[in-house]
Coordinates of C-alpha atoms in Angstrom, one line a residue:
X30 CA 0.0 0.0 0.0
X31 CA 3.0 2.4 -0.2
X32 CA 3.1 5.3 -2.3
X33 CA -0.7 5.1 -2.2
X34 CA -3.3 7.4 -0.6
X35 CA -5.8 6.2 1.8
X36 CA -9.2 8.0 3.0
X37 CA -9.0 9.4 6.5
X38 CA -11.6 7.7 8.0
X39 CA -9.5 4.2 7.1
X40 CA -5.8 5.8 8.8
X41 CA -8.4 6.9 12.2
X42 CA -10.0 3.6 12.4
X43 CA -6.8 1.6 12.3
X44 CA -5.0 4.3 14.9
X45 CA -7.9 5.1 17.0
X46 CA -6.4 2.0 19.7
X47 CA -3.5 4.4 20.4
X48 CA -5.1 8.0 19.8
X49 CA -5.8 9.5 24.0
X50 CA -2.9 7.2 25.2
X51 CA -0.6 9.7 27.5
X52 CA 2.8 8.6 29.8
X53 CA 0.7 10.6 32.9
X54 CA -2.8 8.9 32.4
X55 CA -0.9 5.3 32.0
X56 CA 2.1 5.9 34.9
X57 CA -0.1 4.4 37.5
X58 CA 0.0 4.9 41.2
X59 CA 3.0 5.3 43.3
X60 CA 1.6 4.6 46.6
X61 CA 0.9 1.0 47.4
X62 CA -1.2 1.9 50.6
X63 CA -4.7 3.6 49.7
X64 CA -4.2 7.0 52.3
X65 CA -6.3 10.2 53.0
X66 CA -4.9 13.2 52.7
X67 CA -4.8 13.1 56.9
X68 CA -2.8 10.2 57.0
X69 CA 0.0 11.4 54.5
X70 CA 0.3 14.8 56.7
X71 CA 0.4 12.0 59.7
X72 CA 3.3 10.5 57.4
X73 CA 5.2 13.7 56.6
X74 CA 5.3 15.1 60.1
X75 CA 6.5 11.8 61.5
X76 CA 9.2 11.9 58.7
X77 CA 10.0 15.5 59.3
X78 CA 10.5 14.4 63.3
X79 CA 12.6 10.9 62.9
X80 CA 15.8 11.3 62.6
X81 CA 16.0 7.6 61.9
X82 CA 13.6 7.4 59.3
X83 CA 15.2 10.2 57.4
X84 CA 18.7 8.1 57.8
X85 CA 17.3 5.1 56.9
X86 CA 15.7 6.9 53.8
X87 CA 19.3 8.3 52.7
X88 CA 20.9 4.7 53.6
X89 CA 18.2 3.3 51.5
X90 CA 18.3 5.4 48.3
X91 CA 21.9 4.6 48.0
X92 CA 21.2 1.2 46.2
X93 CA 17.7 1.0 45.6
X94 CA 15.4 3.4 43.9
X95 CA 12.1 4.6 45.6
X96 CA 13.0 3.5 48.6
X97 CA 11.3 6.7 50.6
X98 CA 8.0 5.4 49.1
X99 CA 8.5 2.0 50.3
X100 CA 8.9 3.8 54.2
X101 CA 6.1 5.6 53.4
X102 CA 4.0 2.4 52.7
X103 CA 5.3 0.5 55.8
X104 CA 4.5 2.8 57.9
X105 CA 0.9 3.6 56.7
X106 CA 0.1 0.5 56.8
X107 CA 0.5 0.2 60.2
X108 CA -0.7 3.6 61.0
X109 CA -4.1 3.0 59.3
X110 CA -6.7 2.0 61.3
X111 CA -7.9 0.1 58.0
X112 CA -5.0 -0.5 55.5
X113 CA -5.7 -1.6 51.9
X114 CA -3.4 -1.9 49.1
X115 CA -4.2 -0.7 45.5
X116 CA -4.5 -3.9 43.3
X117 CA -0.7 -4.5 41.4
X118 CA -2.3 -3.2 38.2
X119 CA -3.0 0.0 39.3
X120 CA 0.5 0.6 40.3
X121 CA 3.2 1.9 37.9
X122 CA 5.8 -0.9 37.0
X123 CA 8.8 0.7 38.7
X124 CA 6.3 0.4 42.2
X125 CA 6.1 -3.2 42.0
X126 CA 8.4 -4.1 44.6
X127 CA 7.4 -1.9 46.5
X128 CA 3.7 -3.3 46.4
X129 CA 5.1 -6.6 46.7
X130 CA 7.4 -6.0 49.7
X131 CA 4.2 -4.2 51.2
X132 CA 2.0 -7.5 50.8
X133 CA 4.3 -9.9 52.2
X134 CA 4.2 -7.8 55.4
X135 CA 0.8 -7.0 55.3
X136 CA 0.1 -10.8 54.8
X137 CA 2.1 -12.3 57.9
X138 CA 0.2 -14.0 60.1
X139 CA 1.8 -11.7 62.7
X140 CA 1.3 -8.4 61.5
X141 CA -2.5 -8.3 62.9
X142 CA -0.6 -8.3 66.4
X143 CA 2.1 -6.1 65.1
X144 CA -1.6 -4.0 63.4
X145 CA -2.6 -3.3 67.3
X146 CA 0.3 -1.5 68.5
X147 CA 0.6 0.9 66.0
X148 CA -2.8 1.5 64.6
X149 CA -3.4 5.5 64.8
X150 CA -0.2 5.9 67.1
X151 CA 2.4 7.1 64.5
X152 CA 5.4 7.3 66.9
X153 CA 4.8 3.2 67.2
X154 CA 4.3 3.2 63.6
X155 CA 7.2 4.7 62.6
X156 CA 8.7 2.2 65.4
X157 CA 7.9 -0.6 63.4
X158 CA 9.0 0.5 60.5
X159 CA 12.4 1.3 62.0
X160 CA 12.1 -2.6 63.7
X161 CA 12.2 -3.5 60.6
X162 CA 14.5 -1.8 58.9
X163 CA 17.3 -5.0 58.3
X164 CA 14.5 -6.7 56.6
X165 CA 13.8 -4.4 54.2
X166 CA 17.2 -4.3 53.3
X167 CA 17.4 -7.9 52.3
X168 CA 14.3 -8.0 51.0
X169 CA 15.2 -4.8 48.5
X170 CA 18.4 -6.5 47.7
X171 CA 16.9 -9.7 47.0
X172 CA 14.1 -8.1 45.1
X173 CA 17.3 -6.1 42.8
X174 CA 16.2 -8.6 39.6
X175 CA 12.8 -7.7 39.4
X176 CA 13.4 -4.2 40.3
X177 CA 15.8 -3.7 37.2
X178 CA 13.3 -5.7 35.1
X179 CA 10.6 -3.7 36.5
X180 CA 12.3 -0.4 35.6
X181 CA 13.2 -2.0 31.7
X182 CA 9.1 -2.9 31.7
X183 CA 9.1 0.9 32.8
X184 CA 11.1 2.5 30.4
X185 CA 9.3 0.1 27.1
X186 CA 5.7 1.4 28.7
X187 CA 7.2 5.3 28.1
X188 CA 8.6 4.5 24.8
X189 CA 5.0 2.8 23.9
X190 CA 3.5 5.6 25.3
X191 CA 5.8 7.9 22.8
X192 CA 4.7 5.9 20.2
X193 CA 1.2 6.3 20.3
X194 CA 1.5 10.2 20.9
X195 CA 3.5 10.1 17.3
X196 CA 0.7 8.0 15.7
X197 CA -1.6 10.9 17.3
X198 CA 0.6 13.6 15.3
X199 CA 0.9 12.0 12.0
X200 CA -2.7 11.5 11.8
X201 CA -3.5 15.3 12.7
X202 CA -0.9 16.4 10.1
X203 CA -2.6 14.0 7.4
X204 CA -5.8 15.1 8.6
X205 CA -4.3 18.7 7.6
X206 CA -4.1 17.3 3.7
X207 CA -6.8 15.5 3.5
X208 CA -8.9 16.4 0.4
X209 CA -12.4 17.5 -0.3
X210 CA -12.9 13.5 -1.2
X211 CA -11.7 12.7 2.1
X212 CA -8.4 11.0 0.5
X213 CA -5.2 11.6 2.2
X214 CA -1.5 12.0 -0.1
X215 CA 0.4 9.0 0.2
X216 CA 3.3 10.8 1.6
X217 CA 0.7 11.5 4.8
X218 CA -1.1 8.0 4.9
X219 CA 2.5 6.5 4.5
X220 CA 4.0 8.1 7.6
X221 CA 0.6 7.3 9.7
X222 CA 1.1 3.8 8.9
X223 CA 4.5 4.1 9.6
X224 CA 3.7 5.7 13.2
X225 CA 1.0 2.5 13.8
X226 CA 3.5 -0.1 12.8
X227 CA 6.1 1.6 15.0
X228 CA 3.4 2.1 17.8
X229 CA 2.2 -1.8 18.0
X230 CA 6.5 -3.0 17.9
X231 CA 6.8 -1.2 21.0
X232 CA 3.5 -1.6 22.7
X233 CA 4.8 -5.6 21.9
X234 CA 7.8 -4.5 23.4
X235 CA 6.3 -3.2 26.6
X236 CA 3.9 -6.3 26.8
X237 CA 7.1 -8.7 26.9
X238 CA 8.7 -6.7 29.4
X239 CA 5.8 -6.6 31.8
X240 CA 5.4 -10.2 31.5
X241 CA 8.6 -10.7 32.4
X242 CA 9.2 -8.3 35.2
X243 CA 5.9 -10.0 36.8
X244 CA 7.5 -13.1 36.6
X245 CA 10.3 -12.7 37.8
X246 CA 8.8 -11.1 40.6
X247 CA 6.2 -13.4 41.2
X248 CA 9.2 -16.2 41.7
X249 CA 11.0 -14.3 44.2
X250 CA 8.2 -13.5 46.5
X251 CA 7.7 -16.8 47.3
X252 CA 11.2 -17.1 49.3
X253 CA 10.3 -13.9 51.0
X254 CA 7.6 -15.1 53.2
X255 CA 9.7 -16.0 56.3
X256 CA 11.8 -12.9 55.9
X257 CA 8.8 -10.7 56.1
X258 CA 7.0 -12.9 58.8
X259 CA 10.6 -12.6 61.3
X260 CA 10.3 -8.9 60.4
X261 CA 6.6 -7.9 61.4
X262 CA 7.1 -10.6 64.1
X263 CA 10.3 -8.8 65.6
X264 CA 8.7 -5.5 65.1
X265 CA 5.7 -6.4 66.9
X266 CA 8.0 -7.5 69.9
X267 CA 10.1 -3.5 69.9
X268 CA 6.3 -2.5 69.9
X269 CA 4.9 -4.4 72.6
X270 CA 8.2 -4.0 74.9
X271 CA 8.4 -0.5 74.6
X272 CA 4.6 -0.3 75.5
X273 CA 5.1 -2.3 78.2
X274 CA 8.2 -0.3 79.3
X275 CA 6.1 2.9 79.4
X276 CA 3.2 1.1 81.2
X277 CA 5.5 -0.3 84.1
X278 CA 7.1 3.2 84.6
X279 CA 3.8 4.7 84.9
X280 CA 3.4 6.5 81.6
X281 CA 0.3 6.3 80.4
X282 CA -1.4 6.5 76.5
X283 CA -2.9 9.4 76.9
X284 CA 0.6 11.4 78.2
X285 CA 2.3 9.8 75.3
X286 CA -0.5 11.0 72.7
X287 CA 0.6 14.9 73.8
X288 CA 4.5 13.9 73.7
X289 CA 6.0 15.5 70.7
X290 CA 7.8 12.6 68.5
X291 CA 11.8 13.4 69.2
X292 CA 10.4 14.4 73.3
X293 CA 8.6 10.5 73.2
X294 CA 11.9 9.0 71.6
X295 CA 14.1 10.6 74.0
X296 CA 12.1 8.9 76.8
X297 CA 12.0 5.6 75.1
X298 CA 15.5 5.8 75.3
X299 CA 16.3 7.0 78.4
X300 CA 13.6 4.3 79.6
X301 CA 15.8 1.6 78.0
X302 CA 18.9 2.6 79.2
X303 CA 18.0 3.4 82.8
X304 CA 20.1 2.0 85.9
X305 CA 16.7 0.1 86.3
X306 CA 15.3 -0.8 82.8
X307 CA 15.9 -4.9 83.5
X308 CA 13.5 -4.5 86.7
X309 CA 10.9 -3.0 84.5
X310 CA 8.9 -6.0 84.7
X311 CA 9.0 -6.4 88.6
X312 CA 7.7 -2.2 88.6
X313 CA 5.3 -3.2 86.8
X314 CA 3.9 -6.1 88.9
X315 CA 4.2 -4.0 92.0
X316 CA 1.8 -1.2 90.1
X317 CA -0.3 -3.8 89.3
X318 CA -0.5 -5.5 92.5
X319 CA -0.9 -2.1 94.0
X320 CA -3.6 -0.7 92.1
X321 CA -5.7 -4.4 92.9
X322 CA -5.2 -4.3 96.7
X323 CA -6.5 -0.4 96.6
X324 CA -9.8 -2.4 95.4
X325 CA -9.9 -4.6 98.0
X326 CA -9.0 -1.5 100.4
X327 CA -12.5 -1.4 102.6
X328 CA -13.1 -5.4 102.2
X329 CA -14.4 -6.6 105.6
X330 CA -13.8 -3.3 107.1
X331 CA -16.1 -1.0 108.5
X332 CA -13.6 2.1 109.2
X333 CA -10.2 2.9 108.0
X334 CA -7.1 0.4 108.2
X335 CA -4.5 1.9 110.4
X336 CA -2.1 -1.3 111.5
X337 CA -1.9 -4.9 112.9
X338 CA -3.6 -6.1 116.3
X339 CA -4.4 -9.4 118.4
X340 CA -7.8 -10.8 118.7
X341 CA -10.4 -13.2 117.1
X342 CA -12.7 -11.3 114.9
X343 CA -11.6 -13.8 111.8
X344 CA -13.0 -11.0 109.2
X345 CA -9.9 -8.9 109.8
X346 CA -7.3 -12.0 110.3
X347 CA -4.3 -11.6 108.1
X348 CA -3.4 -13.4 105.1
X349 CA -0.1 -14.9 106.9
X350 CA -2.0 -16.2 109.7
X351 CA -5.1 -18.0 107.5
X352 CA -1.9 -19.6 105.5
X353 CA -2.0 -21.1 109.3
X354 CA -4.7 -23.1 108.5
X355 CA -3.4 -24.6 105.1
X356 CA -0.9 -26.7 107.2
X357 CA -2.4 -29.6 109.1
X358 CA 0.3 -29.3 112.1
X359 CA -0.1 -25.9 112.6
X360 CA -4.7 -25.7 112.7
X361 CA -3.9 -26.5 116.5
X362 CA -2.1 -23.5 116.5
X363 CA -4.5 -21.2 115.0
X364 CA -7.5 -23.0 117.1
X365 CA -5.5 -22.4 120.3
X366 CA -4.6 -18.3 119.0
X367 CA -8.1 -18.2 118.1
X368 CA -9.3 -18.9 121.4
X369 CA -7.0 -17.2 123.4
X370 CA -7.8 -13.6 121.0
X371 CA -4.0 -14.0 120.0
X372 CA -5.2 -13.9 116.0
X373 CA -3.0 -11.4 114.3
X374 CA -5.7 -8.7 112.7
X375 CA -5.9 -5.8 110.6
X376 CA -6.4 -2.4 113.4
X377 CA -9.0 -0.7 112.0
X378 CA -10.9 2.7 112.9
X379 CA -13.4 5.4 112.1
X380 CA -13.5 7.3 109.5
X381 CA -11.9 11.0 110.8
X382 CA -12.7 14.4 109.6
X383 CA -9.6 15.3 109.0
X384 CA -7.5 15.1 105.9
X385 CA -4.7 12.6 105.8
X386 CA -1.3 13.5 105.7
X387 CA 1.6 13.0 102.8
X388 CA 3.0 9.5 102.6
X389 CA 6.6 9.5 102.7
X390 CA 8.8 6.5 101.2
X391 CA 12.5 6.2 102.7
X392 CA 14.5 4.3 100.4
X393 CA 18.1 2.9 101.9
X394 CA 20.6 3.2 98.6
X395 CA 24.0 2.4 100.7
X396 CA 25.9 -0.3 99.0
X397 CA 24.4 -3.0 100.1
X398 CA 21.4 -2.8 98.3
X399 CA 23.1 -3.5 95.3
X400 CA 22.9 -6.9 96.7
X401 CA 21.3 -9.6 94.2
X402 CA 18.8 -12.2 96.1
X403 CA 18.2 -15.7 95.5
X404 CA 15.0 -14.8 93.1
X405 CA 16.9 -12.6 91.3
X406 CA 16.5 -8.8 91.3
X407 CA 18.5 -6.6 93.9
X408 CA 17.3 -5.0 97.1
X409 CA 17.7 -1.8 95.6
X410 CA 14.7 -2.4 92.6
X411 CA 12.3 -4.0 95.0
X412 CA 12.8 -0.6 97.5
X413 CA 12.3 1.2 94.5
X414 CA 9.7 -0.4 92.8
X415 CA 7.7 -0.3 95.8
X416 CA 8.7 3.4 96.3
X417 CA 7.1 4.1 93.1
X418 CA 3.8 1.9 93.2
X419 CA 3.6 4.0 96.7
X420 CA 3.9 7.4 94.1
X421 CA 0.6 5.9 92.8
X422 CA -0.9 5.3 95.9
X423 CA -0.6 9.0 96.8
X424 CA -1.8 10.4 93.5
X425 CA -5.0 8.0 93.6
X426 CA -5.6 9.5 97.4
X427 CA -4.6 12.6 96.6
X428 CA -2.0 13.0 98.8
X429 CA 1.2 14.9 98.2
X430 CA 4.3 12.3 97.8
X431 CA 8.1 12.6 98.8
X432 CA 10.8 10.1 98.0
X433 CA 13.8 10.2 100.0
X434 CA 17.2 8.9 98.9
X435 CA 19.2 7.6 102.2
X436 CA 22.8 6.2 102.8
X437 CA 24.7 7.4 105.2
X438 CA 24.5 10.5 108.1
X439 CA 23.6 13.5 106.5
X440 CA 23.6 11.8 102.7
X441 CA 20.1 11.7 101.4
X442 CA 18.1 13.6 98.6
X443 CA 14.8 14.9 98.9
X444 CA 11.7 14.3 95.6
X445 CA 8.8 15.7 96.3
X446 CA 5.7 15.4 94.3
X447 CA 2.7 17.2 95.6
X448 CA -0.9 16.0 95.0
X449 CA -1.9 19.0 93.1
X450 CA 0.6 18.9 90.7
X451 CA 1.6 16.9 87.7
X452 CA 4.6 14.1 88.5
X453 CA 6.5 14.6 85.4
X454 CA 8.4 11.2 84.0
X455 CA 11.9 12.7 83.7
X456 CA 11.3 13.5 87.8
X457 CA 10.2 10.3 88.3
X458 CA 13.1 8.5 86.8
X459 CA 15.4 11.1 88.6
X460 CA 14.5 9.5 91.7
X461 CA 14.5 5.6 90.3
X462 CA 18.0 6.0 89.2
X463 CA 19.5 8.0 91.9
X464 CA 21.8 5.9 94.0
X465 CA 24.0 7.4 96.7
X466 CA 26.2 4.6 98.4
X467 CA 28.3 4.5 101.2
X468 CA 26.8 3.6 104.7
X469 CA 23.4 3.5 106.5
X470 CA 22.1 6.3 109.0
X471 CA 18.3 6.0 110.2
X472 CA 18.1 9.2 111.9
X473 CA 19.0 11.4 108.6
X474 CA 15.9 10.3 106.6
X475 CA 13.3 10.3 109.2
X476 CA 14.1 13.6 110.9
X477 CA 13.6 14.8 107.1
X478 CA 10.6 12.9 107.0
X479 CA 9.6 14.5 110.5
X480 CA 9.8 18.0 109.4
X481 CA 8.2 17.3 105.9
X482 CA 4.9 16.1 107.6
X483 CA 5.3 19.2 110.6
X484 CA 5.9 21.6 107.2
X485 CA 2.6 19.6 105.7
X486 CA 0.7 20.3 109.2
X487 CA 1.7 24.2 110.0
X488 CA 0.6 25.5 106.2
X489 CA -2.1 23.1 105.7
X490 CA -3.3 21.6 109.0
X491 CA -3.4 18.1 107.4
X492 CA -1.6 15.4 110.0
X493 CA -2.1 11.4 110.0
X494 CA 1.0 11.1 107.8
X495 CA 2.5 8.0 106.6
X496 CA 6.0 7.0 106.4
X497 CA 7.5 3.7 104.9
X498 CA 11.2 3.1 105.7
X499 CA 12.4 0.7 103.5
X500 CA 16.2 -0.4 104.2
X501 CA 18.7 -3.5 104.6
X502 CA 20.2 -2.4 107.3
X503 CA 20.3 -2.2 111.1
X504 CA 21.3 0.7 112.8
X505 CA 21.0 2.5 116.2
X506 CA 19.9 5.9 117.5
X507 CA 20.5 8.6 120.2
X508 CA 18.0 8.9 123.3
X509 CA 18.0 12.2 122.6
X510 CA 16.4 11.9 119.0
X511 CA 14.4 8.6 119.8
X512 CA 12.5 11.2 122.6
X513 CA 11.8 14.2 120.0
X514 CA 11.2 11.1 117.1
X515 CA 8.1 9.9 120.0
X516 CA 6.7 13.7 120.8
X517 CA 6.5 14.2 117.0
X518 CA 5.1 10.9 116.2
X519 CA 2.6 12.0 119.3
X520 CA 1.6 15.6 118.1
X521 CA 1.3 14.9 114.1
X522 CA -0.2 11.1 114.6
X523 CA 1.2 9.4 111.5
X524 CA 2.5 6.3 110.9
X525 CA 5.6 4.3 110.2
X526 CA 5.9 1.0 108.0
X527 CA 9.3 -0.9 108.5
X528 CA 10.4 -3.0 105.4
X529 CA 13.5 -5.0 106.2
X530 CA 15.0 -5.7 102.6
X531 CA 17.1 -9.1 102.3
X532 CA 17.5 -8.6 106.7
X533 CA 16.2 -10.2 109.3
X534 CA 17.8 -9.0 112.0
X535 CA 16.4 -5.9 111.3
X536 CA 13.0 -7.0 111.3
X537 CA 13.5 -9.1 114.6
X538 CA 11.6 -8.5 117.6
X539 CA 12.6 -5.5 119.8
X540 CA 15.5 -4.1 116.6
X541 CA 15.5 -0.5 116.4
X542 CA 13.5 -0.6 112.9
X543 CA 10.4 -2.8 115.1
X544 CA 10.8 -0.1 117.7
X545 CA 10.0 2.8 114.9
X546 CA 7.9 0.5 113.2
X547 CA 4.0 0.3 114.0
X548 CA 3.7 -2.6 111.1
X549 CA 7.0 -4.2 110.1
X550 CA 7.5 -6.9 107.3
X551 CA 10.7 -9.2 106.2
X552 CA 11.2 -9.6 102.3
X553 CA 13.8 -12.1 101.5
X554 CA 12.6 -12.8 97.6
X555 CA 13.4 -9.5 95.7
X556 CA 11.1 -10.9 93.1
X557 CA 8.0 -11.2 95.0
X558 CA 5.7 -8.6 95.2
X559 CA 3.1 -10.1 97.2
X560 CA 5.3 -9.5 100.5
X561 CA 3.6 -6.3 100.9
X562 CA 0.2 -6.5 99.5
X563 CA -1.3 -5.7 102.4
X564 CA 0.6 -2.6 103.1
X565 CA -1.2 -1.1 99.9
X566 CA -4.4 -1.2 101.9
X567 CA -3.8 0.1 105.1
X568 CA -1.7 3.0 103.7

């Protein structure tokens, strides 16, 4: 047919498949997670504030292109409360990896527990994507094939896409000579034919290269599977640890929602790295533990719990005495304590007008407590740990806290945390970490304790303080201070809970801690939190 002219209406039919095609309508989507415009600000905000995603963006782009739109996909699909992924036609070739990395995460049979953590959090989200950052890697460099294939499957798509726009031009320029008759010059129809057969070679092309990319991609993913599973399965575990990290140390979602992203990561990591972060777990029991006995606070009580005393009402017996009864040799025992009014009981009063002073937790930190036990854990983190589920005691009762740091005369440091105030987290840890060695003195923390709760009663009239010494130690004190400790025990009325740590000669009858003590209690597991239940509901 060369050399000869054609009518117009021939050359359109035959090029009408390839007339409207453009590179921009054809390119596809870059994003393999459908998002809102919310949830890409929620992305770009988070990017703007992580250092490490912005580094592991840089590292990333080194070797592999696109890689800050694979981040961008992890991470919104854990952020989104309802992640869905565009179909792998709808993405343009050179996002195929991308989409494919995406869906073997997605996939796991672990990221629905990885999913909970981080759904609408996008600190955690960008946590996880961080968590998995090593996996990504391989799975990039292992993906490198398809990738190049992809961008060759890329590259024949454009050059289709050129193609048809030329079959677009020659017809409007034949269309320019086209005759009354409707016939167009051979010179014209030749070079639309021309521009057709060109247009179909590469759309051929493009075809084959698609085919192939997919292919090759669809045999790699395959292997991928227990790469991407180890990855949302480790991620979920940085996740849930952190999480659990906060909880123990009292940090709660809602603080953490108003924490700006590096302020949050800065805690995370000072959290980690604490003196104390491998006794997280054991804080968090004690909170725990404490926060269930304030339940059982008024159980089988008609007034307020203020101590131990003898008798038989069996309502008030404690728990140590009915494990009495779980013994066979010893139910004699407990009959013949019974009947005698010898039962140990929990004292309990009236409800008083008056307001209820601050509690006041002495915490030894002389050498010794660095002292591991045969539970594991050291003297030190169980003081602590109970210093700080006491914190929350005070906050639930509203009553103004102070911590005080111990070791020997004259060494201690004072944290005080007053009801009507905020206990910020760096404070907190401040007073968890702080360890002061050296020796033990008793008289240096409670005369500071003793003035605290006179300082408490003078500006607000409030007595009925409580104070819980908790040391390893035994040690002795002047007449002269044991005589002004009684009058101000006398005129301000509070109370004073002895917890020998890891020694019982301190908590032995008639030892200077049982004389300061009106409830005293021996702890020889470091682990166990259970030792002083009951102290969280008589305090």
């Amino acid at each position: 047919m060369s050399g000869t002219p054609s009518r117009l209406d021939e050359l359109a039919n035959r090029a009408g498949t390839w007339l409207g095609r453009s590179p921009t309508a054809a390119e596809g989507h870059t994003a393999a997670v459908v998002a809102d415009p919310f949830e890409q600000i929620a992305w770009r905000d988070t990017y703007a504030q992580s250092a490490g995603l912005r580094e592991l963006a840089e590292e990333l782009a080194e070797r592999h292109d696109h890689a800050a739109d694979l981040l961008a996909d992890a991470f919104l699909a854990a952020y989104k409360v309802g992640p869905r992924l565009r179909e792998r036609a709808e993405m343009a070739p050179s996002r195929l990896v991308n989409h494919q990395i995406i869906n073997s995460l997605v996939e796991s049979p672990e990221f629905a527990e990885l999913h909970r953590e981080t759904a609408g959090d996008p600190y955690a989200a960008a946590m996880a994507v961080l968590a998995q950052a090593t996996a990504l890697r391989d799975m990039l460099e292992r993906f490198r094939p398809a990738r190049e294939q992809a961008e060759r499957a890329a590259k024949a798509r454009q050059d289709a896409e050129g193609a048809a726009a030329a079959v677009g031009a020659a017809l409007q320029q034949a269309a320019a000579g086209t005759g009354a008759d409707g016939t167009v010059p051979a010179p014209a129809a030749e070079a639309v034919r021309r521009a057709i057969d060109s247009a179909e070679a590469a759309g051929a092309a493009a075809r084959r290269a698609a085919h192939g990319a997919g292919q090759t991609l669809a045999a790699t993913a395959p292997g991928l599977r227990p790469t991407a599973r180890k990855a949302v399965a480790q991620a979920a575990g940085a996740v849930r640890e952190e999480a659990a990290l906060m909880r123990a140390w009292g940090v709660g979602p809602g603080e953490l929602e108003r924490l700006p992203y590096d302020e949050r990561a800065r805690l995370a990591e000072r959290l980690r790295t604490s003196r104390l972060a491998r006794w997280a777990e054991l804080i968090g029991r004690f909170r725990q533990m404490a926060d269930g006995e304030r339940a059982r606070k008024v159980e089988n009580a008609t007034g307020e719990l203020i101590g131990v005393t003898l008798g038989d009402d069996l309502s008030r017996v404690i728990p140590s005495e009915l494990a009495n009864l779980g013994l066979p040799e010893l139910r004699a025992v407990f009959a013949a304590r019974y009947a005698a009014g010898e039962l140990m009981l929990y004292d309990s009063q009236g409800e008083r007008a008056t307001g209820r002073g601050a509690i006041i937790a002495c915490v030894d930190t002389s050498h010794s407590m660095y002292m591991e036990g045969p539970g594991g854990g050291t003297r030190e983190a169980w003081a602590k740990a109970c210093a700080l589920a006491l914190l929350d005691q005070a906050r639930h009762a509203k009553r103004d806290f102070v911590g005080i740091l111990f070791s020997s005369a004259g060494r201690l440091r004072v944290f005080r945390f007053p009801a009507g105030e905020p206990a910020p987290t760096a404070r907190v840890l401040d007073f968890a970490e702080t360890f002061l060695g050296g020796g033990t003195s008793y008289q240096s923390p409670l005369s500071a304790a003793v003035g605290l709760l006179e300082e408490e009663f003078d500006n607000a009239a409030r007595a009925r303080g409580d104070i819980v010494m908790l040391t390893d130690d035994e040690c002795d004190v002047t007449e002269t201070w044991m005589r002004d400790w009684n009058n101000a025990k006398r005129r301000l009325d509070f109370r004073v809970f002895g917890v020998a740590i890891g020694a019982p000669r301190a908590a032995e009858t008639d030892s200077v801690l049982d004389t300061l003590s009106d409830n005293l209690r021996s702890v020889e597991d470091f682990m166990d939190v259970q030792v002083a239940a009951d102290l969280f509901r008589v305090i």
